[in-house]
CSV table of C-alpha atoms and ligand atoms in Angstrom, one decimal:
chain,number,residue,atom,x,y,z
A,1,UNK,CA,-100.3,-36.0,-206.0
A,2,UNK,CA,-104.0,-35.4,-205.7
A,3,UNK,CA,-106.6,-33.6,-207.8
A,4,UNK,CA,-108.8,-31.0,-206.4
A,5,UNK,CA,-112.2,-31.2,-208.2
A,6,UNK,CA,-115.5,-29.3,-207.7
A,7,UNK,CA,-118.2,-31.9,-207.1
A,8,UNK,CA,-121.8,-30.7,-207.6
A,9,UNK,CA,-124.3,-33.5,-206.6
A,10,UNK,CA,-127.2,-31.7,-208.4
A,11,UNK,CA,-130.9,-32.4,-208.1
A,12,UNK,CA,-133.3,-35.4,-208.3
A,13,UNK,CA,-131.2,-38.6,-209.0
A,14,UNK,CA,-128.0,-36.4,-209.2
A,15,UNK,CA,-126.7,-37.1,-205.7
A,16,UNK,CA,-127.1,-40.9,-206.2
A,17,UNK,CA,-125.3,-41.0,-209.5
A,18,UNK,CA,-122.7,-38.5,-208.3
A,19,UNK,CA,-122.1,-40.7,-205.2
A,20,UNK,CA,-121.6,-43.7,-207.5
A,21,UNK,CA,-119.2,-41.8,-209.8
A,22,UNK,CA,-117.2,-40.6,-206.8
A,23,UNK,CA,-116.9,-44.1,-205.3
A,24,UNK,CA,-115.6,-45.5,-208.7
A,25,UNK,CA,-113.2,-42.6,-209.1
A,26,UNK,CA,-111.8,-43.2,-205.6
A,27,UNK,CA,-111.4,-46.9,-206.3
A,28,UNK,CA,-109.1,-46.1,-209.3
A,29,UNK,CA,-106.4,-45.4,-206.7
A,30,UNK,CA,-106.1,-41.7,-207.8
A,31,UNK,CA,-106.2,-39.3,-204.8
A,32,UNK,CA,-109.0,-36.7,-204.8
A,33,UNK,CA,-109.9,-33.6,-202.8
A,34,UNK,CA,-113.6,-33.1,-203.4
A,35,UNK,CA,-114.7,-29.5,-203.2
A,36,UNK,CA,-118.4,-30.1,-202.8
A,37,UNK,CA,-120.6,-27.2,-204.0
A,38,UNK,CA,-124.3,-26.6,-204.5
A,39,UNK,CA,-126.3,-25.8,-207.6
A,40,UNK,CA,-129.9,-26.2,-208.5
A,41,UNK,CA,-132.9,-26.5,-206.2
A,42,UNK,CA,-130.9,-27.0,-203.0
A,43,UNK,CA,-128.9,-23.8,-203.8
A,44,UNK,CA,-132.1,-21.8,-204.3
A,45,UNK,CA,-133.2,-22.5,-200.8
A,46,UNK,CA,-129.9,-21.4,-199.3
A,47,UNK,CA,-128.5,-18.8,-201.7
A,48,UNK,CA,-131.7,-17.6,-203.5
A,49,UNK,CA,-130.1,-18.5,-206.8
A,50,UNK,CA,-129.6,-21.9,-208.5
A,51,UNK,CA,-126.0,-21.0,-209.4
A,52,UNK,CA,-124.2,-19.3,-206.5
A,53,UNK,CA,-121.1,-17.3,-207.2
A,54,UNK,CA,-119.1,-19.5,-204.8
A,55,UNK,CA,-119.9,-22.6,-206.9
A,56,UNK,CA,-118.7,-20.8,-210.0
A,57,UNK,CA,-115.6,-19.5,-208.2
A,58,UNK,CA,-114.8,-23.1,-207.0
A,59,UNK,CA,-114.9,-24.3,-210.7
A,60,UNK,CA,-112.7,-21.4,-211.8
A,61,UNK,CA,-110.2,-22.2,-209.1
A,62,UNK,CA,-110.1,-25.9,-209.5
A,63,UNK,CA,-110.6,-25.8,-213.3
A,64,UNK,CA,-112.3,-29.2,-213.3
A,65,UNK,CA,-115.8,-30.1,-212.0
A,66,UNK,CA,-118.0,-33.2,-212.1
A,67,UNK,CA,-121.7,-32.4,-211.8
A,68,UNK,CA,-124.9,-34.3,-211.3
A,69,UNK,CA,-128.0,-33.2,-213.4
A,70,UNK,CA,-129.8,-30.1,-212.3
A,71,UNK,CA,-133.6,-29.6,-212.6
A,72,UNK,CA,-134.6,-26.5,-214.6
A,73,UNK,CA,-137.4,-25.0,-212.4
A,74,UNK,CA,-140.5,-24.2,-214.5
A,75,UNK,CA,-142.3,-21.0,-213.9
A,76,UNK,CA,-139.9,-19.5,-211.3
A,77,UNK,CA,-138.0,-17.1,-213.5
A,78,UNK,CA,-134.7,-19.1,-213.0
A,79,UNK,CA,-133.0,-20.0,-216.3
A,80,UNK,CA,-131.2,-23.2,-216.9
A,81,UNK,CA,-128.2,-23.6,-214.7
A,82,UNK,CA,-126.6,-25.7,-217.4
A,83,UNK,CA,-126.8,-22.9,-220.0
A,84,UNK,CA,-125.6,-20.3,-217.4
A,85,UNK,CA,-122.6,-22.5,-216.5
A,86,UNK,CA,-121.6,-22.8,-220.1
A,87,UNK,CA,-121.9,-19.1,-220.6
A,88,UNK,CA,-120.2,-18.0,-217.4
A,89,UNK,CA,-117.3,-20.3,-217.8
A,90,UNK,CA,-117.1,-20.0,-221.6
A,91,UNK,CA,-117.3,-23.8,-222.0
A,92,UNK,CA,-117.2,-23.7,-225.8
A,93,UNK,CA,-117.0,-27.4,-226.6
A,94,UNK,CA,-119.6,-30.0,-225.7
A,95,UNK,CA,-118.1,-33.5,-226.0
A,96,UNK,CA,-120.3,-36.6,-226.1
A,97,UNK,CA,-118.7,-40.0,-226.8
A,98,UNK,CA,-121.2,-42.6,-228.1
A,99,UNK,CA,-120.0,-46.2,-227.8
A,100,UNK,CA,-121.9,-49.4,-228.0
A,101,UNK,CA,-121.3,-51.8,-225.2
A,102,UNK,CA,-121.9,-55.5,-225.4
A,103,UNK,CA,-124.8,-56.3,-223.1
A,104,UNK,CA,-126.6,-52.9,-223.6
A,105,UNK,CA,-129.6,-53.5,-225.8
A,106,UNK,CA,-129.1,-51.6,-229.1
A,107,UNK,CA,-132.3,-50.6,-230.9
A,108,UNK,CA,-133.4,-53.3,-233.4
A,109,UNK,CA,-134.7,-52.1,-236.7
A,110,UNK,CA,-137.8,-53.5,-238.4
A,111,UNK,CA,-135.9,-55.2,-241.2
A,112,UNK,CA,-133.0,-56.4,-239.0
A,113,UNK,CA,-134.8,-57.7,-236.0
A,114,UNK,CA,-133.2,-58.4,-232.6
A,115,UNK,CA,-129.5,-59.3,-232.8
A,116,UNK,CA,-129.2,-57.9,-236.3
A,117,UNK,CA,-129.1,-54.3,-235.4
A,118,UNK,CA,-126.6,-52.2,-237.4
A,119,UNK,CA,-125.9,-50.3,-234.2
A,120,UNK,CA,-123.1,-52.5,-233.0
A,121,UNK,CA,-119.5,-51.6,-232.6
A,122,UNK,CA,-120.4,-47.9,-232.7
A,123,UNK,CA,-117.6,-45.8,-231.3
A,124,UNK,CA,-117.8,-42.1,-232.2
A,125,UNK,CA,-117.5,-38.7,-230.5
A,126,UNK,CA,-119.7,-35.7,-231.1
A,127,UNK,CA,-117.9,-32.4,-230.6
A,128,UNK,CA,-120.5,-29.6,-230.6
A,129,UNK,CA,-119.8,-25.9,-230.7
A,130,UNK,CA,-121.6,-24.4,-227.6
A,131,UNK,CA,-121.6,-20.7,-227.9
A,132,UNK,CA,-123.1,-19.5,-231.2
A,133,UNK,CA,-125.4,-20.5,-234.1
A,134,UNK,CA,-129.2,-20.4,-233.7
A,135,UNK,CA,-128.6,-21.1,-230.0
A,136,UNK,CA,-127.0,-17.8,-229.3
A,137,UNK,CA,-130.4,-16.7,-228.1
A,138,UNK,CA,-130.7,-13.7,-230.4
A,139,UNK,CA,-134.5,-13.9,-231.1
A,140,UNK,CA,-137.2,-11.4,-232.0
A,141,UNK,CA,-140.8,-12.2,-231.1
A,142,UNK,CA,-143.6,-12.1,-233.6
A,143,UNK,CA,-145.5,-8.8,-233.9
A,144,UNK,CA,-143.2,-6.7,-231.7
A,145,UNK,CA,-142.2,-3.2,-232.9
A,146,UNK,CA,-138.5,-4.2,-233.1
A,147,UNK,CA,-139.3,-7.3,-235.1
A,148,UNK,CA,-141.4,-5.4,-237.6
A,149,UNK,CA,-138.6,-2.9,-238.0
A,150,UNK,CA,-136.1,-5.7,-238.5
A,151,UNK,CA,-138.4,-7.4,-241.0
A,152,UNK,CA,-138.6,-4.3,-243.1
A,153,UNK,CA,-134.8,-3.8,-243.0
A,154,UNK,CA,-134.2,-7.5,-243.9
A,155,UNK,CA,-136.7,-7.3,-246.7
A,156,UNK,CA,-135.0,-4.2,-248.1
A,157,UNK,CA,-131.5,-5.7,-247.8
A,158,UNK,CA,-132.2,-9.2,-249.1
A,159,UNK,CA,-135.1,-8.5,-251.5
A,160,UNK,CA,-136.7,-11.6,-250.0
A,161,UNK,CA,-140.3,-11.3,-248.7
A,162,UNK,CA,-140.8,-12.2,-245.0
A,163,UNK,CA,-144.3,-12.6,-243.5
A,164,UNK,CA,-145.1,-9.6,-241.3
A,165,UNK,CA,-146.1,-11.8,-238.4
A,166,UNK,CA,-142.8,-13.8,-238.5
A,167,UNK,CA,-140.6,-14.3,-235.5
A,168,UNK,CA,-136.9,-14.1,-236.2
A,169,UNK,CA,-133.9,-16.0,-234.9
A,170,UNK,CA,-130.3,-15.0,-235.8
A,171,UNK,CA,-127.7,-17.5,-236.7
A,172,UNK,CA,-124.2,-16.1,-236.0
A,173,UNK,CA,-121.3,-18.4,-237.1
A,174,UNK,CA,-117.9,-16.9,-236.8
A,175,UNK,CA,-114.5,-17.9,-238.1
A,176,UNK,CA,-113.1,-17.4,-234.6
A,177,UNK,CA,-115.5,-19.8,-232.8
A,178,UNK,CA,-115.3,-22.3,-235.7
A,179,UNK,CA,-111.5,-22.3,-235.7
A,180,UNK,CA,-111.5,-22.8,-231.9
A,181,UNK,CA,-114.0,-25.8,-232.1
A,182,UNK,CA,-112.3,-27.5,-235.1
A,183,UNK,CA,-108.9,-27.1,-233.5
A,184,UNK,CA,-110.3,-28.6,-230.3
A,185,UNK,CA,-111.8,-31.6,-232.3
A,186,UNK,CA,-108.5,-32.3,-234.0
A,187,UNK,CA,-106.5,-32.0,-230.8
A,188,UNK,CA,-109.1,-34.3,-229.1
A,189,UNK,CA,-108.6,-36.8,-231.9
A,190,UNK,CA,-104.8,-36.8,-231.5
A,191,UNK,CA,-105.0,-37.1,-227.7
A,192,UNK,CA,-107.5,-39.9,-227.8
A,193,UNK,CA,-106.0,-42.0,-230.5
A,194,UNK,CA,-108.7,-41.2,-233.0
A,195,UNK,CA,-108.1,-41.1,-236.7
A,196,UNK,CA,-110.7,-39.0,-238.5
A,197,UNK,CA,-112.6,-35.7,-238.0
A,198,UNK,CA,-115.8,-35.2,-240.0
A,199,UNK,CA,-117.2,-31.6,-240.2
A,200,UNK,CA,-121.0,-31.6,-240.5
A,201,UNK,CA,-122.8,-28.7,-242.1
A,202,UNK,CA,-125.4,-27.5,-244.6
A,203,UNK,CA,-123.1,-25.2,-246.6
A,204,UNK,CA,-124.9,-26.0,-249.9
A,205,UNK,CA,-127.9,-24.0,-248.6
A,206,UNK,CA,-126.5,-21.7,-245.9
A,207,UNK,CA,-123.6,-20.5,-248.0
A,208,UNK,CA,-122.4,-17.7,-245.6
A,209,UNK,CA,-122.9,-19.2,-242.2
A,210,UNK,CA,-122.3,-22.9,-242.8
A,211,UNK,CA,-120.1,-22.0,-245.7
A,212,UNK,CA,-117.8,-20.1,-243.3
A,213,UNK,CA,-117.9,-23.1,-240.9
A,214,UNK,CA,-116.8,-25.4,-243.7
A,215,UNK,CA,-114.1,-23.1,-245.1
A,216,UNK,CA,-112.7,-22.6,-241.7
A,217,UNK,CA,-112.9,-26.3,-240.8
A,218,UNK,CA,-110.9,-27.2,-244.0
A,219,UNK,CA,-108.3,-24.5,-243.2
A,220,UNK,CA,-107.8,-25.8,-239.7
A,221,UNK,CA,-107.8,-29.5,-240.8
A,222,UNK,CA,-105.0,-28.8,-243.3
A,223,UNK,CA,-102.7,-28.1,-240.3
A,224,UNK,CA,-103.3,-31.6,-239.1
A,225,UNK,CA,-102.7,-33.3,-242.5
A,226,UNK,CA,-101.0,-36.6,-242.1
A,227,UNK,CA,-102.0,-36.8,-238.4
A,228,UNK,CA,-105.8,-36.6,-238.4
A,229,UNK,CA,-107.9,-37.5,-241.5
A,230,UNK,CA,-110.5,-34.9,-242.4
A,231,UNK,CA,-113.8,-35.1,-244.4
A,232,UNK,CA,-117.0,-33.0,-244.5
A,233,UNK,CA,-120.6,-34.1,-244.9
A,234,UNK,CA,-124.0,-32.5,-245.2
A,235,UNK,CA,-126.0,-32.8,-242.0
A,236,UNK,CA,-129.0,-34.6,-243.7
A,237,UNK,CA,-126.7,-37.1,-245.4
A,238,UNK,CA,-124.9,-37.6,-242.1
A,239,UNK,CA,-128.2,-38.5,-240.3
A,240,UNK,CA,-128.8,-41.2,-242.8
A,241,UNK,CA,-125.3,-42.5,-242.7
A,242,UNK,CA,-125.4,-42.6,-238.9
A,243,UNK,CA,-128.4,-44.9,-239.0
A,244,UNK,CA,-127.1,-47.1,-241.8
A,245,UNK,CA,-123.3,-47.2,-241.1
A,246,UNK,CA,-122.4,-45.5,-237.9
A,247,UNK,CA,-119.1,-47.4,-237.7
A,248,UNK,CA,-117.8,-45.1,-240.5
A,249,UNK,CA,-117.6,-42.2,-238.1
A,250,UNK,CA,-115.0,-41.3,-235.6
A,251,UNK,CA,-115.0,-37.7,-234.4
A,252,UNK,CA,-117.8,-35.4,-235.7
A,253,UNK,CA,-117.5,-31.6,-235.3
A,254,UNK,CA,-120.7,-29.6,-235.6
A,255,UNK,CA,-122.2,-26.1,-235.1
A,256,UNK,CA,-124.5,-25.8,-232.1
A,257,UNK,CA,-127.9,-26.8,-233.4
A,258,UNK,CA,-126.8,-29.8,-235.5
A,259,UNK,CA,-124.6,-30.9,-232.6
A,260,UNK,CA,-127.5,-30.9,-230.2
A,261,UNK,CA,-129.7,-33.0,-232.5
A,262,UNK,CA,-127.1,-35.4,-233.6
A,263,UNK,CA,-125.8,-36.1,-230.1
A,264,UNK,CA,-129.2,-37.3,-229.0
A,265,UNK,CA,-129.5,-39.3,-232.2
A,266,UNK,CA,-126.2,-41.0,-231.5
A,267,UNK,CA,-127.0,-41.6,-227.8
A,268,UNK,CA,-130.1,-43.4,-229.0
A,269,UNK,CA,-127.9,-45.6,-231.4
A,270,UNK,CA,-125.9,-47.0,-228.5
A,271,UNK,CA,-128.7,-47.7,-226.0
A,272,UNK,CA,-129.9,-44.3,-224.7
A,273,UNK,CA,-129.4,-41.9,-221.8
A,274,UNK,CA,-128.3,-44.5,-219.1
A,275,UNK,CA,-125.0,-44.9,-220.8
A,276,UNK,CA,-124.3,-41.5,-222.4
A,277,UNK,CA,-121.5,-39.5,-220.8
A,278,UNK,CA,-120.5,-35.9,-221.6
A,279,UNK,CA,-118.4,-32.9,-220.9
A,280,UNK,CA,-118.4,-29.2,-221.5
A,281,UNK,CA,-114.9,-27.9,-222.0
A,282,UNK,CA,-113.4,-24.4,-222.2
A,283,UNK,CA,-109.9,-22.9,-222.0
A,284,UNK,CA,-110.3,-22.1,-218.3
A,285,UNK,CA,-112.4,-25.0,-217.0
A,286,UNK,CA,-114.1,-28.3,-217.8
A,287,UNK,CA,-117.3,-29.7,-216.4
A,288,UNK,CA,-118.1,-33.4,-216.7
A,289,UNK,CA,-121.7,-34.6,-216.5
A,290,UNK,CA,-124.0,-37.3,-217.8
A,291,UNK,CA,-126.2,-36.4,-220.7
A,292,UNK,CA,-129.4,-37.4,-218.9
A,293,UNK,CA,-131.4,-35.1,-216.6
A,294,UNK,CA,-132.4,-35.3,-213.0
A,295,UNK,CA,-135.3,-37.8,-213.5
A,296,UNK,CA,-137.1,-36.5,-210.4
A,297,UNK,CA,-139.6,-39.4,-210.3
A,298,UNK,CA,-136.7,-41.8,-209.4
A,299,UNK,CA,-135.2,-39.5,-206.8
A,300,UNK,CA,-134.0,-41.4,-203.7
A,301,UNK,CA,-135.1,-44.9,-205.0
A,302,UNK,CA,-131.6,-46.3,-205.6
A,303,UNK,CA,-132.9,-47.4,-208.9
A,304,UNK,CA,-131.3,-45.5,-211.8
A,305,UNK,CA,-128.3,-46.4,-213.9
A,306,UNK,CA,-125.1,-44.8,-212.7
A,307,UNK,CA,-123.0,-45.6,-215.9
A,308,UNK,CA,-123.5,-42.3,-217.7
A,309,UNK,CA,-122.1,-40.5,-214.7
A,310,UNK,CA,-119.3,-43.0,-214.1
A,311,UNK,CA,-118.2,-42.8,-217.7
A,312,UNK,CA,-118.2,-39.0,-217.4
A,313,UNK,CA,-115.8,-39.6,-214.5
A,314,UNK,CA,-113.6,-41.7,-216.9
A,315,UNK,CA,-113.7,-38.8,-219.3
A,316,UNK,CA,-112.5,-36.5,-216.5
A,317,UNK,CA,-109.6,-38.9,-215.8
A,318,UNK,CA,-108.5,-38.7,-219.4
A,319,UNK,CA,-108.8,-34.9,-219.3
A,320,UNK,CA,-106.5,-34.9,-216.3
A,321,UNK,CA,-104.0,-37.2,-218.2
A,322,UNK,CA,-104.8,-40.3,-216.1
A,323,UNK,CA,-105.2,-42.6,-219.1
A,324,UNK,CA,-104.4,-45.8,-217.2
A,325,UNK,CA,-107.0,-45.2,-214.5
A,326,UNK,CA,-109.5,-44.2,-217.2
A,327,UNK,CA,-108.9,-47.4,-219.2
A,328,UNK,CA,-109.4,-49.4,-216.0
A,329,UNK,CA,-112.6,-47.7,-215.2
A,330,UNK,CA,-114.0,-47.9,-218.8
A,331,UNK,CA,-113.1,-51.6,-219.0
A,332,UNK,CA,-114.7,-52.4,-215.6
A,333,UNK,CA,-117.9,-50.7,-216.8
A,334,UNK,CA,-117.8,-52.6,-220.1
A,335,UNK,CA,-117.3,-55.9,-218.2
A,336,UNK,CA,-120.2,-55.4,-215.9
A,337,UNK,CA,-122.4,-54.4,-218.8
A,338,UNK,CA,-121.3,-57.4,-220.8
A,339,UNK,CA,-122.1,-59.8,-217.8
A,340,UNK,CA,-125.5,-58.2,-217.6
A,341,UNK,CA,-126.1,-59.4,-214.1
A,342,UNK,CA,-125.3,-56.6,-211.7
A,343,UNK,CA,-127.1,-54.0,-213.8
A,344,UNK,CA,-130.0,-51.6,-213.2
A,345,UNK,CA,-133.6,-52.2,-214.5
A,346,UNK,CA,-133.1,-50.2,-217.7
A,347,UNK,CA,-130.4,-52.6,-218.9
A,348,UNK,CA,-132.5,-55.7,-218.4
A,349,UNK,CA,-134.5,-57.1,-221.3
A,350,UNK,CA,-137.6,-56.8,-219.1
A,351,UNK,CA,-138.0,-53.6,-217.1
A,352,UNK,CA,-139.6,-55.5,-214.2
A,353,UNK,CA,-136.8,-58.1,-214.1
A,354,UNK,CA,-136.5,-58.8,-210.3
A,355,UNK,CA,-132.8,-59.5,-210.7
A,356,UNK,CA,-132.1,-55.9,-211.5
A,357,UNK,CA,-129.8,-54.2,-208.9
A,358,UNK,CA,-129.8,-50.7,-207.6
A,359,UNK,CA,-127.6,-47.7,-208.3
A,360,UNK,CA,-125.2,-48.4,-205.4
A,361,UNK,CA,-125.0,-52.2,-206.1
A,362,UNK,CA,-124.1,-51.6,-209.8
A,363,UNK,CA,-121.4,-49.1,-208.7
A,364,UNK,CA,-120.0,-51.7,-206.2
A,365,UNK,CA,-119.9,-54.3,-209.0
A,366,UNK,CA,-117.9,-51.9,-211.2
A,367,UNK,CA,-115.5,-51.2,-208.3
A,368,UNK,CA,-115.1,-55.0,-207.7
A,369,UNK,CA,-114.5,-55.5,-211.4
A,370,UNK,CA,-111.8,-52.8,-211.5
A,371,UNK,CA,-109.7,-55.0,-209.2
A,372,UNK,CA,-109.5,-57.7,-211.8
A,373,UNK,CA,-109.6,-56.1,-215.2
A,374,UNK,CA,-106.6,-56.5,-217.4
A,375,UNK,CA,-106.0,-53.5,-219.6
A,376,UNK,CA,-106.0,-54.2,-223.3
A,377,UNK,CA,-104.6,-51.1,-225.1
A,378,UNK,CA,-105.6,-51.1,-228.8
B,401,NAD,P1,-134.4,-37.0,-217.8
B,401,NAD,O1,-133.1,-37.4,-218.5
B,401,NAD,O2,-134.2,-36.5,-216.4
B,401,NAD,O3,-135.3,-38.2,-217.7
B,401,NAD,C1,-136.1,-38.8,-218.8
B,401,NAD,C2,-136.3,-40.3,-218.5
B,401,NAD,O4,-135.1,-40.9,-218.9
B,401,NAD,C3,-136.5,-40.7,-217.1
B,401,NAD,O5,-137.8,-40.6,-216.7
B,401,NAD,C4,-136.0,-42.1,-217.1
B,401,NAD,O6,-136.9,-43.0,-217.5
B,401,NAD,C5,-134.8,-42.0,-218.0
B,401,NAD,N1,-133.5,-41.8,-217.4
B,401,NAD,C6,-132.8,-40.7,-217.3
B,401,NAD,N2,-131.7,-40.9,-216.6
B,401,NAD,C7,-131.7,-42.2,-216.3
B,401,NAD,C8,-130.7,-43.1,-215.7
B,401,NAD,N3,-129.5,-42.6,-215.2
B,401,NAD,N4,-131.0,-44.4,-215.5
B,401,NAD,C9,-132.2,-44.9,-216.0
B,401,NAD,N5,-133.1,-44.1,-216.7
B,401,NAD,C10,-132.8,-42.8,-216.8
B,401,NAD,O7,-135.1,-35.9,-218.7
B,401,NAD,P2,-136.3,-34.9,-218.3
B,401,NAD,O8,-137.4,-35.7,-217.6
B,401,NAD,O9,-136.7,-34.3,-219.6
B,401,NAD,O10,-135.7,-33.8,-217.4
B,401,NAD,C11,-135.8,-33.8,-216.0
B,401,NAD,C12,-135.1,-32.5,-215.4
B,401,NAD,O11,-133.7,-32.6,-215.7
B,401,NAD,C13,-135.6,-31.2,-216.1
B,401,NAD,O12,-135.7,-30.2,-215.1
B,401,NAD,C14,-134.5,-30.9,-217.1
B,401,NAD,O13,-134.4,-29.5,-217.3
B,401,NAD,C15,-133.3,-31.4,-216.4
B,401,NAD,N6,-132.1,-31.7,-217.2
B,401,NAD,C16,-130.9,-31.5,-216.7
B,401,NAD,C17,-129.8,-31.8,-217.5
B,401,NAD,C18,-128.5,-31.5,-216.9
B,401,NAD,O14,-128.4,-31.1,-215.7
B,401,NAD,N7,-127.4,-31.6,-217.6
B,401,NAD,C19,-129.9,-32.4,-218.7
B,401,NAD,C20,-131.2,-32.7,-219.2
B,401,NAD,C21,-132.3,-32.4,-218.4
């Protein structure tokens, strides 16, 4: 049995971290057929578009893709490939696990000092709704005729004054999309041996939009009673709790905007972009990718950290039902990080540490480690 997967190397450091992930995935012993496709800058040169139809079709056919980061060209008229991919494939769930690894420097806080950071033993997953909310892209620019008309309608309907030069963004939150994302979060919790789902909202102020999110989340969670614990929290209180006691959280499910902000906050809690994996998942397809971008200034230097992309590969293994291989890969990564020797510059205490290794060397160390790890299943 082998898995046919679309592989998109991407731009900048993308091909280097994608190579590293591919080597590690092959070393798990699982058989792969890589369907390599272009997106991003390389695709523009050949196909005159950063997201060729044949790349999309490959993902639709294979249903699973692993993708390096893609540069969003500035001033060319091309929109973000990442946003386009999510829309075209209806990838409604963005999943970002945030886990602290021994050996990865967690941020120290002023009162705690080094070694006393509260950001240890963090192990949570952000599940962000990807398709609606203020990110749906329904916006009206300031001082346009349509906006002026909308403002006068809104003022009449709501009785609330709106400045005549205001720009307007619309925040759609539906029961349909909320039901889908909360169901996804609960199923994810069950499939990944997680115990609790926290719905994050601001329903005390946004009674209709976030109120509907909360009401729907509660209704969905009731179906999982006894199997997945459920709670809800206000987004502002959640930010404070994440900084004070991140260990209290397990799976968090959020509307689009809060999800975007909190997933970066949580990536910061556990050591930043170098170790933050992710996935965008829909009913028809799933695309696995690191949270970080294409970091063009490091392109071709064999310098950057491949872990975020390798851990995205481990997420892909779990998605495919290959839990054993995923555990082996996760634990090999954890062991190499814990040793702190064969790691890239960003994981050393001093960024100029001459003992830092390159992207390829770190991937090879992880592969070597995979041969010796003994799986400890919790
Ligand atoms: P970036 O994540 O590419 O880089 C910011 C900084 O983070 C880098 O300069 C580097 O210091 C550090 N960094 C990032 N990845 C690292 C790694 N693997 N190892 C070590 N250090 C790492 O963010 P940016 O500079 O804002 O964006 C560059 C380009 O990437 C933009 O065109 C942006 O649109 C794109 N981008 C793409 C994706 C994606 O494809 N999913 C995501 C974010 C940004």
